[in-house]
Coordinates of C-alpha atoms in Angstrom, one line a residue:
X1 CA 0.0 0.0 0.0
X2 CA 1.3 3.4 -0.9
X3 CA 2.0 6.1 1.7
X4 CA -1.1 8.0 0.4
X5 CA -3.4 5.6 2.3
X6 CA -3.8 4.3 5.8
X7 CA -6.3 1.9 7.2
X8 CA -9.4 2.8 9.2
X9 CA -9.5 -0.2 11.5
X10 CA -13.1 0.0 12.7
X11 CA -14.5 -3.5 13.2
X12 CA -16.9 -4.8 10.7
X13 CA -16.1 -2.5 7.9
X14 CA -15.3 -3.8 4.4
X15 CA -11.8 -3.4 3.0
X16 CA -12.8 -0.9 0.4
X17 CA -14.4 1.3 3.1
X18 CA -11.4 1.1 5.4
X19 CA -9.0 2.6 2.9
X20 CA -8.8 6.3 3.4
X21 CA -6.6 9.2 2.2
X22 CA -4.2 10.9 4.6
X23 CA -5.8 14.3 3.8
X24 CA -9.3 15.5 4.6
X25 CA -11.3 16.1 1.4
X26 CA -13.1 19.3 2.6
X27 CA -11.7 22.7 3.7
X28 CA -11.1 24.0 7.2
X29 CA -14.0 26.1 8.4
X30 CA -12.7 29.6 8.4
X31 CA -14.2 33.1 7.6
X32 CA -13.3 32.4 4.0
X33 CA -15.4 29.2 4.0
X34 CA -18.5 31.0 5.2
X35 CA -18.1 34.0 2.8
X36 CA -17.6 31.7 -0.2
X37 CA -20.4 29.5 0.9
X38 CA -22.9 32.4 1.0
X39 CA -21.6 33.6 -2.4
X40 CA -22.0 30.2 -4.0
X41 CA -25.6 29.9 -2.7
X42 CA -26.6 33.3 -4.2
X43 CA -24.7 32.6 -7.4
X44 CA -26.4 29.2 -7.7
X45 CA -29.8 30.7 -7.2
X46 CA -29.5 33.4 -9.9
X47 CA -27.5 31.1 -12.3
X48 CA -30.3 28.5 -12.1
X49 CA -33.0 31.1 -13.0
X50 CA -30.8 32.7 -15.6
X51 CA -30.1 29.4 -17.4
X52 CA -33.8 28.5 -17.3
X53 CA -34.7 31.8 -18.9
X54 CA -31.9 31.5 -21.4
X55 CA -32.1 27.9 -22.5
X56 CA -35.6 26.8 -21.2
X57 CA -36.3 24.7 -18.1
X58 CA -35.6 21.2 -19.5
X59 CA -32.2 22.0 -21.2
X60 CA -31.2 24.0 -18.2
X61 CA -31.9 21.1 -15.8
X62 CA -30.0 18.7 -18.1
X63 CA -27.0 21.0 -18.3
X64 CA -27.1 21.5 -14.5
X65 CA -27.3 17.8 -13.9
X66 CA -24.4 17.1 -16.3
X67 CA -22.3 19.8 -14.6
X68 CA -23.0 18.4 -11.2
X69 CA -22.1 14.9 -12.2
X70 CA -18.8 16.0 -13.8
X71 CA -17.9 18.2 -10.8
X72 CA -18.6 15.4 -8.3
X73 CA -16.7 12.8 -10.4
X74 CA -13.7 15.1 -10.4
X75 CA -14.1 15.8 -6.6
X76 CA -14.2 12.0 -5.9
X77 CA -11.2 11.3 -8.1
X78 CA -8.8 13.5 -6.2
X79 CA -7.3 12.2 -2.9
X80 CA -7.0 15.5 -1.1
X81 CA -8.8 18.8 -0.8
X82 CA -8.2 21.0 -3.9
X83 CA -9.8 24.4 -3.5
X84 CA -11.0 24.9 -7.1
X85 CA -12.3 21.4 -7.5
X86 CA -14.2 21.4 -4.2
X87 CA -15.8 24.8 -4.8
X88 CA -16.7 24.0 -8.3
X89 CA -18.6 21.0 -6.9
X90 CA -20.3 23.3 -4.4
X91 CA -21.3 25.7 -7.1
X92 CA -22.8 22.9 -9.2
X93 CA -24.7 21.5 -6.2
X94 CA -26.0 25.0 -5.6
X95 CA -27.2 25.4 -9.2
X96 CA -28.8 21.9 -9.3
X97 CA -30.2 22.1 -5.8
X98 CA -32.1 25.2 -6.8
X99 CA -33.4 23.4 -9.9
X100 CA -34.5 20.4 -7.8
X101 CA -36.5 22.6 -5.5
X102 CA -37.9 24.6 -8.5
X103 CA -39.0 21.5 -10.3
X104 CA -41.1 20.4 -7.4
X105 CA -42.8 23.8 -7.1
X106 CA -43.0 25.0 -10.7
X107 CA -43.1 21.6 -12.6
X108 CA -45.1 19.5 -10.2
X109 CA -47.1 22.2 -8.4
X110 CA -45.9 21.1 -5.0
X111 CA -46.2 24.2 -2.6
X112 CA -43.2 25.3 -0.6
X113 CA -45.1 24.6 2.5
X114 CA -44.9 20.9 1.6
X115 CA -41.5 20.8 -0.2
X116 CA -39.7 22.5 2.7
X117 CA -40.6 19.8 5.3
X118 CA -40.0 17.1 2.6
X119 CA -36.4 18.3 2.1
X120 CA -36.1 18.6 5.9
X121 CA -37.1 14.9 6.2
X122 CA -34.6 13.9 3.4
X123 CA -31.8 15.8 5.2
X124 CA -32.7 14.2 8.5
X125 CA -32.6 10.7 6.8
X126 CA -29.2 11.4 5.4
X127 CA -27.9 12.5 8.8
X128 CA -29.4 9.5 10.5
X129 CA -27.9 7.0 8.1
X130 CA -24.6 8.8 8.2
X131 CA -24.5 8.7 12.0
X132 CA -25.7 5.2 12.2
X133 CA -22.9 4.1 9.9
X134 CA -20.0 6.3 11.0
X135 CA -21.0 7.4 14.5
X136 CA -20.1 11.0 13.6
X137 CA -21.3 13.8 11.4
X138 CA -18.1 15.7 11.7
X139 CA -16.6 17.2 8.5
X140 CA -13.1 16.8 9.9
X141 CA -12.9 13.1 9.0
X142 CA -14.0 13.1 5.4
X143 CA -11.3 10.6 4.4
X144 CA -13.2 7.5 3.1
X145 CA -15.3 7.1 0.0
X146 CA -18.3 6.2 2.1
X147 CA -18.0 9.3 4.3
X148 CA -17.6 11.5 1.2
X149 CA -20.8 10.1 -0.3
X150 CA -22.7 10.9 2.9
X151 CA -21.1 14.4 3.0
X152 CA -22.2 15.3 -0.5
X153 CA -25.6 13.8 -0.1
X154 CA -26.1 16.0 3.0
X155 CA -24.8 19.0 1.1
X156 CA -27.2 18.5 -1.8
X157 CA -30.1 18.0 0.7
X158 CA -29.2 21.3 2.5
X159 CA -29.2 23.2 -0.7
X160 CA -32.6 21.9 -1.8
X161 CA -34.0 22.5 1.7
X162 CA -32.5 26.0 1.9
X163 CA -33.9 26.9 -1.5
X164 CA -37.4 25.8 -0.6
X165 CA -37.2 27.5 2.8
X166 CA -36.0 30.8 1.3
X167 CA -38.7 30.8 -1.4
X168 CA -41.3 30.0 1.3
X169 CA -40.4 33.0 3.4
X170 CA -40.2 35.3 0.4
X171 CA -43.7 34.3 -0.8
X172 CA -45.5 34.5 2.5
X173 CA -45.0 38.3 2.9
X174 CA -41.4 38.8 4.0
X175 CA -40.1 39.4 0.5
X176 CA -36.5 38.8 -0.5
X177 CA -34.9 41.6 1.6
X178 CA -37.0 40.7 4.6
X179 CA -36.0 37.0 4.1
X180 CA -32.4 38.0 4.0
X181 CA -32.7 39.9 7.3
X182 CA -34.5 37.0 8.9
X183 CA -31.9 34.4 7.8
X184 CA -29.0 36.8 8.7
X185 CA -30.4 36.9 12.3
X186 CA -31.1 33.1 12.2
X187 CA -27.5 32.2 11.3
X188 CA -26.3 34.0 14.5
X189 CA -28.3 31.6 16.7
X190 CA -26.2 28.4 16.3
X191 CA -23.0 30.5 16.5
X192 CA -24.1 32.1 19.8
X193 CA -25.4 28.8 21.1
X194 CA -22.1 27.1 20.4
X195 CA -20.2 30.0 22.0
X196 CA -22.4 29.8 25.1
X197 CA -21.7 26.0 25.3
X198 CA -25.3 24.9 24.8
X199 CA -24.8 23.5 21.3
X200 CA -22.0 21.3 20.1
X201 CA -19.7 22.2 17.2
X202 CA -21.1 19.6 14.8
X203 CA -24.8 20.5 15.1
X204 CA -23.9 24.2 15.2
X205 CA -22.0 23.8 11.9
X206 CA -24.7 22.0 10.1
X207 CA -27.4 24.4 11.3
X208 CA -25.4 27.4 10.1
X209 CA -24.6 25.5 6.8
X210 CA -28.3 25.0 6.1
X211 CA -29.1 28.7 6.8
X212 CA -26.4 30.0 4.5
X213 CA -28.4 28.7 1.5
X214 CA -31.6 30.8 2.0
X215 CA -29.4 33.7 3.2
X216 CA -27.3 33.9 0.1
X217 CA -30.2 33.1 -2.2
X218 CA -32.4 35.8 -0.7
X219 CA -29.7 38.4 -1.0
X220 CA -29.0 37.5 -4.7
X221 CA -32.7 37.4 -5.6
X222 CA -33.2 40.8 -3.9
X223 CA -30.3 42.2 -6.0
X224 CA -31.4 40.6 -9.3
X225 CA -35.2 40.7 -9.5
X226 CA -37.3 43.6 -10.7
X227 CA -38.6 46.3 -8.2
X228 CA -42.1 45.1 -8.8
X229 CA -41.0 41.8 -7.3
X230 CA -39.3 43.5 -4.4
X231 CA -35.8 43.6 -5.8
X232 CA -33.2 46.1 -7.0
X233 CA -33.6 45.1 -10.7
X234 CA -29.9 44.5 -11.4
X235 CA -30.7 41.4 -13.5
X236 CA -30.0 37.7 -13.2
X237 CA -27.1 37.7 -15.6
X238 CA -25.1 40.6 -14.0
X239 CA -25.6 39.3 -10.5
X240 CA -24.6 35.8 -11.5
X241 CA -21.4 37.1 -13.2
X242 CA -20.4 39.5 -10.4
X243 CA -20.8 36.9 -7.7
X244 CA -18.9 34.4 -9.9
X245 CA -16.0 36.8 -10.1
X246 CA -16.0 37.2 -6.4
X247 CA -16.0 33.4 -5.9
X248 CA -13.1 33.0 -8.4
X249 CA -11.1 35.7 -6.6
X250 CA -11.5 34.2 -3.2
X251 CA -11.0 30.6 -4.3
X252 CA -7.9 31.6 -6.2
X253 CA -6.6 33.3 -3.1
X254 CA -7.1 30.1 -1.1
X255 CA -5.6 27.9 -3.8
X256 CA -2.4 30.0 -3.5
X257 CA -2.2 30.7 0.2
X258 CA -3.8 27.4 1.4
X259 CA -5.3 29.2 4.4
X260 CA -8.1 26.7 4.5
X261 CA -5.9 23.6 4.7
X262 CA -4.9 22.2 8.1
X263 CA -1.1 22.0 8.2
X264 CA -0.7 19.9 11.3

């Protein structure tokens, strides 16, 4: 066995599940992580709508699905965290997660009041199976293929849930700006609870992770959509492109400085 691999010797596991890379496959949680995460959620929201208007819903969903598969194949192929590969996968999850939520609402007529709890149940099921299998939901040990599958399943579920929840609050009277304010306040709750010692690091992380989706999407929608819909009217294309540039700049910075990689 090469020095790139060590064995996870938990009893009962299959050999293919015990092989793991020496490096974690996800970035360290820093301020950069949260900033880029919010940017990807907003960019995915507007990019999804932009592509649907530009290409039509069916071609847009097909293109988004292909992009997601390609990004995840590349992410699973590497044996360590690579900034541009990881964040490309996150962007594509954001785009396709938005499309998944929109398909249920627009295509199938399922109201957000129903799709939101459905996605919540789906996320809870992923977490339950992940914990039952691995006895942890920590992102600091994404070193096996099985843990990586659970991680990305959870990420996809959080994006779909966040999209539905954000659209739900926007359509029940809060609007996009009101929703952004609501979720900006909500994301402080797990942080403060963790700081106060009443919420563990893992549940605090995943709670904040879920909330970043409707937070970023609400801000982006507010910037992009027309004033008659409660927005600034900047347009889907310009907002998508400007947020993409910001993502590229920050990810490029991390790729060079490696400030989101644990060195010890």
